[in-house]
Coordinates of C-alpha atoms in Angstrom, one line a residue:
Chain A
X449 CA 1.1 -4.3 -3.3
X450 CA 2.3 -2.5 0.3
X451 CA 0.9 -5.8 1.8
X452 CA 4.1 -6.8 4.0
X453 CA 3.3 -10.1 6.7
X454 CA 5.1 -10.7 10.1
X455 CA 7.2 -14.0 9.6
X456 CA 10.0 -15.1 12.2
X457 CA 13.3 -16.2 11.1
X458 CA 14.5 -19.5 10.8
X459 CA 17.9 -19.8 9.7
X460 CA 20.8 -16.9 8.4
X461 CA 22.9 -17.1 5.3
X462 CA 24.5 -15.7 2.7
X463 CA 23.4 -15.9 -1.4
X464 CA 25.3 -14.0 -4.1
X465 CA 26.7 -11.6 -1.2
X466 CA 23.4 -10.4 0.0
X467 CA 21.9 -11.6 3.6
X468 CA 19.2 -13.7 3.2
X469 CA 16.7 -15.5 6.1
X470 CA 14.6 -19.0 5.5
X471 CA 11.3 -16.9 7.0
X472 CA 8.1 -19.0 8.9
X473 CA 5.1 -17.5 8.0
X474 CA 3.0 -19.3 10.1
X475 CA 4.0 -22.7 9.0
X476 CA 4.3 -21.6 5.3
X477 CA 8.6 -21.2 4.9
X478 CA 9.9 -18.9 2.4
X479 CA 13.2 -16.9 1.7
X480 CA 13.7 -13.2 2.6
X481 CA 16.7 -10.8 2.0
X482 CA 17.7 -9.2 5.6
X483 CA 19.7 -6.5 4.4
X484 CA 16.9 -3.9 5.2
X485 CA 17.2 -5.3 8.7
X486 CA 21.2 -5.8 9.8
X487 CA 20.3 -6.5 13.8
X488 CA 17.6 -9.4 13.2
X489 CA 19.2 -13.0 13.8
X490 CA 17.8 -16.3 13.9
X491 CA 14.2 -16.6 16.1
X492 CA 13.2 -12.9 15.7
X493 CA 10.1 -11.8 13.9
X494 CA 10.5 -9.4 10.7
X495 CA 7.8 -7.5 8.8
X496 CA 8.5 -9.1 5.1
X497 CA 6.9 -7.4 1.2
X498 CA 8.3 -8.6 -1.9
X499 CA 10.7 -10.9 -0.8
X500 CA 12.2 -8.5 1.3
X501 CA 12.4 -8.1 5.1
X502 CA 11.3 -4.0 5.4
X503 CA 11.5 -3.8 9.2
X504 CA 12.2 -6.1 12.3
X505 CA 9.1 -6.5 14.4
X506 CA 8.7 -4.9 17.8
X507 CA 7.6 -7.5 20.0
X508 CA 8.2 -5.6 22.8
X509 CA 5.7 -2.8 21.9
X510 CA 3.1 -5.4 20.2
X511 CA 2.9 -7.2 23.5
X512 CA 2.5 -3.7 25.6
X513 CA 0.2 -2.2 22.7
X514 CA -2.1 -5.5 22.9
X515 CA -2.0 -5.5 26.8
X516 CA -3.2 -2.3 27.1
X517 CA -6.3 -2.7 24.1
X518 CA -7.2 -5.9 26.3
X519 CA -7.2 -4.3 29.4
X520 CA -9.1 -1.4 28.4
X521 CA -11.5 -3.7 26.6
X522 CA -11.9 -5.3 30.4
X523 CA -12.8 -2.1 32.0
X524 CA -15.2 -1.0 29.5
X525 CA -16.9 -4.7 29.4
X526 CA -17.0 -4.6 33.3
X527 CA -18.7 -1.2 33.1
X528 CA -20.7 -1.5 30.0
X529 CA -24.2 -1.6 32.1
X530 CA -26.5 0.9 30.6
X531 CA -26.3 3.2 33.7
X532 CA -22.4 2.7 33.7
X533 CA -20.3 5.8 33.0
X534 CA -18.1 5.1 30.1
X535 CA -14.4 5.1 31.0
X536 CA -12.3 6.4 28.3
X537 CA -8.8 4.9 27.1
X538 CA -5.9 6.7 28.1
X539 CA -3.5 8.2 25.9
X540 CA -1.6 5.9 24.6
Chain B
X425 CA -0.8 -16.7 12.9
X426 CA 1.4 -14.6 15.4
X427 CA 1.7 -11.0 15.3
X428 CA -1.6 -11.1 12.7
X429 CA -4.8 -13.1 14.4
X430 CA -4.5 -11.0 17.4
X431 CA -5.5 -8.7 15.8
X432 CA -8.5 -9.6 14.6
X433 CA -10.1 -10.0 18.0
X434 CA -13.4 -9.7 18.0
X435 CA -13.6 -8.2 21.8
X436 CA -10.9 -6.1 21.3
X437 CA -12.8 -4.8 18.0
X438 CA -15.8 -3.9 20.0
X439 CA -13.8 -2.1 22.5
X440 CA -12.3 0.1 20.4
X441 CA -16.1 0.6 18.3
X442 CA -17.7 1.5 21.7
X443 CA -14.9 3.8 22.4
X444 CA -15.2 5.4 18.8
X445 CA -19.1 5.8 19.0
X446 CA -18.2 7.4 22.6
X447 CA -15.9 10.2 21.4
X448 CA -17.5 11.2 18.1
X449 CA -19.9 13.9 18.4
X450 CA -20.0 15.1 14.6
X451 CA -19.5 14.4 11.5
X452 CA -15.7 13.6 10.4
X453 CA -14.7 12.6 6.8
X454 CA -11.1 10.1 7.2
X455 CA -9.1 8.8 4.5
X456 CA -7.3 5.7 4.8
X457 CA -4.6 6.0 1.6
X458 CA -3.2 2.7 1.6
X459 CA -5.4 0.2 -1.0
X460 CA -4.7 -2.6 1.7
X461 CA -6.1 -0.7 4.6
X462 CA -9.0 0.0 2.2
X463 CA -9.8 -4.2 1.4
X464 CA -9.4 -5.1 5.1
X465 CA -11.7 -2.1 5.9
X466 CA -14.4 -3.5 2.9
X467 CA -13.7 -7.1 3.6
X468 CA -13.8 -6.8 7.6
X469 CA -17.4 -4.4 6.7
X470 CA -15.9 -1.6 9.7
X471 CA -17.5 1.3 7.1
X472 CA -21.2 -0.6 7.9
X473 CA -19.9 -0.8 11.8
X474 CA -18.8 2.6 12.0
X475 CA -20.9 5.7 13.6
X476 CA -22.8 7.3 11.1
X477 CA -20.8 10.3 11.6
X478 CA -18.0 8.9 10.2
X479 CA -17.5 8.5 6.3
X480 CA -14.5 6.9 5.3
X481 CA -13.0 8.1 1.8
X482 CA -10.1 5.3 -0.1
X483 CA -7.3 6.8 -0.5
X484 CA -5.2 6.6 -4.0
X485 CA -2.4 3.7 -2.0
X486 CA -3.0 1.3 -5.2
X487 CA 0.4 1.6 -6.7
X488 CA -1.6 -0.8 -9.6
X489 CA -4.5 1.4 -9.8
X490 CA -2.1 4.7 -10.7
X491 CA 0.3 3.0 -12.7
X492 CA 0.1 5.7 -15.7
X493 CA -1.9 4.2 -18.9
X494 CA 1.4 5.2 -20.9
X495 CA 3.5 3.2 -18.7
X496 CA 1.4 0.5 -19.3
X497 CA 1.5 0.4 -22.6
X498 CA 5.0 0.6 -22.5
X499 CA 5.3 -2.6 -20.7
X500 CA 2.5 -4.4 -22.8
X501 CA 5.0 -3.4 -25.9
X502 CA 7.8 -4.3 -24.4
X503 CA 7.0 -7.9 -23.1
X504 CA 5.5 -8.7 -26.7
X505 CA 9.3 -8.4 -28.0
X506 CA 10.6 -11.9 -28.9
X507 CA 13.9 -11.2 -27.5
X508 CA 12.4 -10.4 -23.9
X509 CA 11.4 -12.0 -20.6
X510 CA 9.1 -9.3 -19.4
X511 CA 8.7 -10.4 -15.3
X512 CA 6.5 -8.9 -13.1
X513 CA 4.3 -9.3 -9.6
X514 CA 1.0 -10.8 -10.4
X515 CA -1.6 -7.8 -10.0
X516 CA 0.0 -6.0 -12.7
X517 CA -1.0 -8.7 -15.5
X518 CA -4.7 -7.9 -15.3
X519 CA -4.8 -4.3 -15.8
X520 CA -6.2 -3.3 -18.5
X521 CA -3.9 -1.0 -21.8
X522 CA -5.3 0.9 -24.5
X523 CA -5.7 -2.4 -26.4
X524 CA -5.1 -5.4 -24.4
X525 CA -3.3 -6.3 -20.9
X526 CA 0.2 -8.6 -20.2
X527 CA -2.1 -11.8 -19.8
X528 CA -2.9 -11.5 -23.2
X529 CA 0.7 -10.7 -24.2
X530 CA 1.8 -14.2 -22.6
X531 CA -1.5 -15.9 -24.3
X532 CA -0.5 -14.6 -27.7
X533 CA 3.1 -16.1 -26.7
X534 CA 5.0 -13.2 -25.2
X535 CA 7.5 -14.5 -22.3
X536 CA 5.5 -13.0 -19.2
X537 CA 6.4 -14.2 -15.8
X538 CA 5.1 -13.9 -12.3
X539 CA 7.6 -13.5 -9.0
X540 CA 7.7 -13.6 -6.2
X541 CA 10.7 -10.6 -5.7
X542 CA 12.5 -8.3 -8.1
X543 CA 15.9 -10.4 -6.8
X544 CA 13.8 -13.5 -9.1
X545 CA 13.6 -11.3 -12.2
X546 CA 18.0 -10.9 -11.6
X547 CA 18.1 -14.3 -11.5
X548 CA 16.1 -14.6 -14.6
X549 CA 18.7 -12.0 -16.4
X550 CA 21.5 -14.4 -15.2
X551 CA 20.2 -17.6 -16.5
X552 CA 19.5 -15.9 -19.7
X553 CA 22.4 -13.9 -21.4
X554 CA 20.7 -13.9 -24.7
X555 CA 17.9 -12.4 -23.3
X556 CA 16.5 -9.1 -22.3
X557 CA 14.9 -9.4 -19.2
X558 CA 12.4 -6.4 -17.7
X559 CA 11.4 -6.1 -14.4
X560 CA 8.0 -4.1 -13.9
X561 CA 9.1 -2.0 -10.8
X562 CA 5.8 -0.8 -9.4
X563 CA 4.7 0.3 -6.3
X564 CA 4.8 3.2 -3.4
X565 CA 8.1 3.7 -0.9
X566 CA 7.1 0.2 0.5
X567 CA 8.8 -1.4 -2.4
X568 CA 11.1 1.0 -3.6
X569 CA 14.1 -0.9 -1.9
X570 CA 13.3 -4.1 -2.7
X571 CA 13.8 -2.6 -6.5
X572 CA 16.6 -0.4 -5.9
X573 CA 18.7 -3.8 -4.6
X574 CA 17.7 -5.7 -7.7
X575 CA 19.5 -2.6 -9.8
X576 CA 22.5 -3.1 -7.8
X577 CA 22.5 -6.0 -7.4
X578 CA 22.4 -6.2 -11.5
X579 CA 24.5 -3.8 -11.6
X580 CA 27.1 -5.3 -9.6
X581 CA 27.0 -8.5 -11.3
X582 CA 27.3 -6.7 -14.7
X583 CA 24.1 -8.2 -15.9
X584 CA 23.5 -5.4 -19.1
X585 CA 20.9 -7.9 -20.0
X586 CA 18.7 -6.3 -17.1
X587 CA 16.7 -3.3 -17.1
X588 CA 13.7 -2.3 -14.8
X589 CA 10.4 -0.3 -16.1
X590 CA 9.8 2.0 -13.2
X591 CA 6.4 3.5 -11.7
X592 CA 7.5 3.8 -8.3
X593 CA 5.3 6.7 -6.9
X594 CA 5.5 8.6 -3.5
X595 CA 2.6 9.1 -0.9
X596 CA 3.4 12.7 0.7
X597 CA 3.2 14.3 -2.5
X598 CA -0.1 12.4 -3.2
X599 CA -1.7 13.6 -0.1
X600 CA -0.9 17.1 -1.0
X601 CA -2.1 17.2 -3.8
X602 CA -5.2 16.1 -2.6
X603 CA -5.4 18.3 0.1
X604 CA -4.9 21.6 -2.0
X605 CA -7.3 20.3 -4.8
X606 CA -10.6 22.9 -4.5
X607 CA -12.9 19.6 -4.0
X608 CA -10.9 18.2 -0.9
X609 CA -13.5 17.1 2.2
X610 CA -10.9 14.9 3.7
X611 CA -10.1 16.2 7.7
X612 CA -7.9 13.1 8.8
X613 CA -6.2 10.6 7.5
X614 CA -4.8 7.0 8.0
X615 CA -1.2 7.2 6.7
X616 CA 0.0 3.6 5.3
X617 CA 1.7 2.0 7.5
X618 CA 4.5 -0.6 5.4
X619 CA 5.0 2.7 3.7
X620 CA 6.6 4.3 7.1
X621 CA 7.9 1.5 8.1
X622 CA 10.8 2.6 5.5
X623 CA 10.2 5.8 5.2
X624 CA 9.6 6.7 9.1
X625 CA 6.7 9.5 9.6
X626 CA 9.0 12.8 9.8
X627 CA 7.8 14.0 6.2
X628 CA 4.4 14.0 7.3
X629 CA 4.5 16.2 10.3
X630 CA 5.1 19.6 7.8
X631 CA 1.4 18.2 6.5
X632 CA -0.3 17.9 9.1
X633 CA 1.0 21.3 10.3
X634 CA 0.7 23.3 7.4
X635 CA -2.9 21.9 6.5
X636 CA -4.0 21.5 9.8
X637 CA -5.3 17.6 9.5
X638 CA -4.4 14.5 12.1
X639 CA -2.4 11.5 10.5
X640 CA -2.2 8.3 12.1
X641 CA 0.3 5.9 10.9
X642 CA -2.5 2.8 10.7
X643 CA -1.4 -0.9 10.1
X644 CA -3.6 -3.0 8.2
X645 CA -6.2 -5.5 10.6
X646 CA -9.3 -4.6 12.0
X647 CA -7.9 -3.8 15.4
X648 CA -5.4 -1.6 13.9
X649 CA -7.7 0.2 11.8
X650 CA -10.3 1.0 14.2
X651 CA -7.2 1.7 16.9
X652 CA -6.1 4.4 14.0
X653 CA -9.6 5.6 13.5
X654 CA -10.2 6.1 16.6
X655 CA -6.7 8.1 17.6
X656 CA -7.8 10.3 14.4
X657 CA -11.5 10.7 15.7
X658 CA -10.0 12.5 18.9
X659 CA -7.9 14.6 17.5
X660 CA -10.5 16.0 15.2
X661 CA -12.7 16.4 18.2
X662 CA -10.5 18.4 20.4
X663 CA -9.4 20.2 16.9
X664 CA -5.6 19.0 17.1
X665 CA -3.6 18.2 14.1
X666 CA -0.3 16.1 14.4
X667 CA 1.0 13.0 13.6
X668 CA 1.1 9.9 15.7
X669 CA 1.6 6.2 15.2
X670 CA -0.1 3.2 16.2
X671 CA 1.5 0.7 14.1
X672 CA 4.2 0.6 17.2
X673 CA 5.2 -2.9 16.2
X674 CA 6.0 -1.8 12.5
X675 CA 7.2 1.7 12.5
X676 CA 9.6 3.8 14.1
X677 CA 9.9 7.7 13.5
X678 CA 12.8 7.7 11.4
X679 CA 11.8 4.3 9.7
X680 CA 14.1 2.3 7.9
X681 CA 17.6 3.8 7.3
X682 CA 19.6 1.2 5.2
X683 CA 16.4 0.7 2.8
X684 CA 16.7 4.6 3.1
X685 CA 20.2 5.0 2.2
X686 CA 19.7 2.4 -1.0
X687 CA 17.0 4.2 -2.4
X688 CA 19.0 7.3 -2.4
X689 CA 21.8 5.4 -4.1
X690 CA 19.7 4.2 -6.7
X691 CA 16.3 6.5 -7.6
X692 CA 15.9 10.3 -7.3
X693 CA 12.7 12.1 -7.2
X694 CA 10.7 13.0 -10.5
X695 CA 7.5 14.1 -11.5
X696 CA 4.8 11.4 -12.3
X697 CA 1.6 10.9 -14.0
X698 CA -1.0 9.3 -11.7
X699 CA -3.5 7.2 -14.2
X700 CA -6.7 9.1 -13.4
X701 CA -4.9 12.0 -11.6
X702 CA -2.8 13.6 -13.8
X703 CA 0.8 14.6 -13.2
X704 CA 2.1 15.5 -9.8
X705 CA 5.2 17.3 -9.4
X706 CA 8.0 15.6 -7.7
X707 CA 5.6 12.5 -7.2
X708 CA 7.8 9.6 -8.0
X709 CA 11.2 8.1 -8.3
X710 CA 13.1 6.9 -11.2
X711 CA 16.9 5.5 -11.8
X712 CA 19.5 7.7 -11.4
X713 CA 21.8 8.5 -15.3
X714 CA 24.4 6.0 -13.5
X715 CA 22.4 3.2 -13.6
X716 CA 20.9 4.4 -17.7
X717 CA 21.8 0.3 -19.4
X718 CA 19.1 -0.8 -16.5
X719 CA 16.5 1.8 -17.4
X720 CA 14.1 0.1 -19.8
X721 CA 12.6 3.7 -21.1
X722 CA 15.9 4.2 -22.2
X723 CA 17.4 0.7 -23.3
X724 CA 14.4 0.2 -25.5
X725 CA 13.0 3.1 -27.7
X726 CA 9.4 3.6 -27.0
X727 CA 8.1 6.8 -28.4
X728 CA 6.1 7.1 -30.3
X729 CA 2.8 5.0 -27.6
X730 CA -0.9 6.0 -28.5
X731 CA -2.9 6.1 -25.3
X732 CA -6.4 5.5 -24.7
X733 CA -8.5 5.4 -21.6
X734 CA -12.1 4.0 -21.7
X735 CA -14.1 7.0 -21.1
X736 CA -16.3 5.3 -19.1
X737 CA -13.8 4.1 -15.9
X738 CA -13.9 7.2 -13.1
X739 CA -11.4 5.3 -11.6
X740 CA -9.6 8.8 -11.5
X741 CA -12.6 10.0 -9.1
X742 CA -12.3 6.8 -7.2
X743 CA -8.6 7.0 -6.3
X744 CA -9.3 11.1 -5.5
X745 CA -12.0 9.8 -3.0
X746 CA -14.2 12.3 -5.1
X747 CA -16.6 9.2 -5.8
X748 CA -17.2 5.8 -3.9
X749 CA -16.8 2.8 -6.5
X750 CA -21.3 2.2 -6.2
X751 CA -21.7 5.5 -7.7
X752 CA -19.4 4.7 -11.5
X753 CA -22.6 3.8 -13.7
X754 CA -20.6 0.7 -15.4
X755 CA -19.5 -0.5 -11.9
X756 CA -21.0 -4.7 -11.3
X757 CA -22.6 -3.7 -14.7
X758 CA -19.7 -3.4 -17.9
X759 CA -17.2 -3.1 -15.6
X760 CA -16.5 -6.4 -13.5
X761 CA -13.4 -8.0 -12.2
X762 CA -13.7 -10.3 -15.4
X763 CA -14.5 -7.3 -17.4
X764 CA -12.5 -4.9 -15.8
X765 CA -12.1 -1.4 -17.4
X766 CA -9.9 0.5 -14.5
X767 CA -7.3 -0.2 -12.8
X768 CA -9.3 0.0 -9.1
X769 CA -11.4 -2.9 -10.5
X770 CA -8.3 -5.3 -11.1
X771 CA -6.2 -4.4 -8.3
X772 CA -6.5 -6.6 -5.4
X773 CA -6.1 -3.3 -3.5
X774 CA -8.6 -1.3 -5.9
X775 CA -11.8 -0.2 -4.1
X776 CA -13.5 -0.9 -7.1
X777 CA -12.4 -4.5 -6.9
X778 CA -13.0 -4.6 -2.8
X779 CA -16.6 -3.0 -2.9
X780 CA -17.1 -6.0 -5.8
X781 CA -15.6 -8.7 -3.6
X782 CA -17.5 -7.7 -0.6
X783 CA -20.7 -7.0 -1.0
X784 CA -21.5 -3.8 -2.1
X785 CA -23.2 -4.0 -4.6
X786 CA -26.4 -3.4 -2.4
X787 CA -25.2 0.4 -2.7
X788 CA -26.3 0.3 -6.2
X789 CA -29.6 0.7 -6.2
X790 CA -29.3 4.0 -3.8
X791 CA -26.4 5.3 -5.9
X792 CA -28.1 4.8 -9.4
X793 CA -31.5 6.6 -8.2
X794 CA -29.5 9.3 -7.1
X795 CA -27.9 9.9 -10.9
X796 CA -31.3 9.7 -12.1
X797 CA -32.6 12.8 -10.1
X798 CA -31.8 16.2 -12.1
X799 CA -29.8 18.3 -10.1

């Protein structure tokens, strides 16, 4: 029931005074209210549970948070010989 | 689907494993509270991957699963009034009362509905002045909002038809009261992370001070949960204890402030029975007096409920992480998700249900042996 799923909005507009968001969920387009989330417009991505947008996505710190998981997952498959000594990932 | 399948890469995965299994050197008991974080933990089989030094314990984050017996029976009373539309999310239908659940309300020809958002069940309460419709507000800070704008928004339109049966419960004072409980092995935890992406991760940091255990705000697929085991794994190693999120793309530190500010508007804190738990002070939310005509407890007069809990279900063990689903004698046996008799066993974030679903039932054999031997 905390299950909330990254959707990106569509199209802004109003319903019975409330700010609402026609949300794509990966091809799958269903309504949100955005009045959690005041700054997200139209193409952003917004974390949504229970019909309701809970946070805006970072897509900023997804992209640099992935990055950095894939590049460390380089490092340690270059160096993942038996005699290799492990590198360990940074604090991130 | 973006923002989701990268993170279930299957290299990245293996990184993070080989990094875990490179840091641990000892035994280190984690709790991951959210029920979500537990299915994708089950489902995705990272307890089987995991060191051996690790154990994970599930964590009581089923807002279904803890839903109070009582409350339930409330509910199951209420929707089985003529004059009603009793509307609810779907998980709640299953779970079992003292005598019977909401599915079997609607199949004896109470008015029970499904949505999809509480803002459904106002719409419901305006296309239906003669009626009185009930929303079953359930759930942790996640949904509190969501709920809270439904009363408002009820409230503003002068729908008096609408009222809201709340069990909206609280992690913080969950995780407390598991870590001052005499039988507590738990030395990290995986804090929820949709529930601080409202709430923000501030009210954990006097936890992790005063009882000296690292929580990682941990999103919900594989790569975030090893990322979030792992980041707990280190800390326990070099023997710090603070807060720190990896669910970057979710949460901030001081989380959601509008949601915030409508919750404040709308609930205040209360004390609240946990089903198999007991009561824990200061554990929950309900509606403010203002907002009395929309509290079901008090538009309709229910006092006089009989409760009783099959003596059987240790779901209450379960949700402590006291006991491990395998090790409930009626679990796979008497107690299936077509027979459920706990709440962990219906919830589609129950571990009961997830170590059904998945697979588990291999533990049995080990687990039933062991409740053979004399102590």
């Amino acid at each position: 029931m905390c299950l909330a799923v990254p959707g990106r909005i569509l199209e802004v507009y109003q319903e019975e005074g409330l700010r609402m968001g026609r949300i794509d969920f990966a091809g799958t387009v269903n309504r949100a209210c955005l009045d959690f989330v005041p700054e997200a417009g139209e193409g952003q991505y917004v974390i949504v549970h229970a019909g309701f947008a809970i946070s805006m996505l970072n897509e900023k710190e997804a992209q640099e948070s992935l990055q950095a998981l894939r590049e460390f997952a380089e490092t340690q498959e270059g160096e993942h010989q038996p005699a290799a000594n492990p590198a360990t990932l940074q604090d991130s | 689907m973006r923002y989701l399948s990268e993170y279930r890469d299957p290299d990245l995965a293996r990184s993070l494993l080989r990094q875990i299994r490179q840091t641990v050197t000892r035994p280190w008991v984690i709790m991951e509270v959210c029920g979500g974080q537990t299915h994708s933990i089950v489902k995705n089989g990272i307890d089987r991957l995991l060191p051996s030094e690790i154990e994970l314990v599930h964590g009581p984050g089923c807002p279904v699963c803890v839903t109070s017996l009582e409350l339930l029976d409330k509910a199951i009373a209420i929707a089985s009034r003529p004059d009603v539309i009793f509307a609810s999310f779907g998980d709640m239908l299953r779970v079992p009362g003292s005598e019977k659940d909401l599915f079997m309300v609607k199949s004896e020809g109470g008015d029970v509905r499904i949505v999809y958002s509480p803002l459904d069940a106002v719409q419901l309460a305006k296309e239906n002045p003669d009626k009185k419709v009930v929303f079953f507000a359930v759930g942790f800070e996640t949904t509190a909002p969501s709920n809270a704008m439904a009363v408002r928004q009820a409230s503003r339109g002068g729908l008096s038809n609408f009222s809201v049966l709340v069990s909206h419960v609280l992690v913080p004072p969950a995780m407390k009261a598991l870590l001052n409980s005499p039988q507590n092995r738990v030395q990290g935890y995986l804090a929820a992370g949709h529930v601080c992406a409202v709430m923000g991760w501030e009210e954990y940091e006097p936890i992790a001070r005063q009882h000296k255990v690292p929580i990682v705000v941990t999103g919900f697929e594989p790569v975030d949960i090893l990322l979030g085991i792992l980041m707990t794994v280190r800390q326990l190693e070099r023997g710090e204890a603070k807060v720190e999120n990896h669910y970057l793309r979710a949460v901030s530190r001081e989380g959601n402030r509008p949601a915030q500010e409508l919750i404040e508007k709308i609930f205040e804190v209360t004390d609240r029975n946990w089903r198999g738990i007991g009561v824990i002070e200061s554990s929950g939310f309900r509606l403010r007096p203002e907002f009395a005509q929309h509290d079901a407890e008090q538009v309709f007069d229910l006092t006089d409920m009989k409760v009783s809990e099959p003596s059987s279900c240790i779901s209450g063990l379960v949700l402590q992480g006291l006991k491990k689903p395998h090790e409930c004698p009626v679990f796979a046996e008497e107690c299936t998700p077509q027979t459920p008799l706990g709440a962990t066993m219906v919830s589609s974030e129950g571990a009961c249900a997830a170590y059904y679903s998945y697979g588990r039932a291999d533990l049995l054999s080990g687990a039933r042996s062991n409740q053979d031997d004399p102590e």
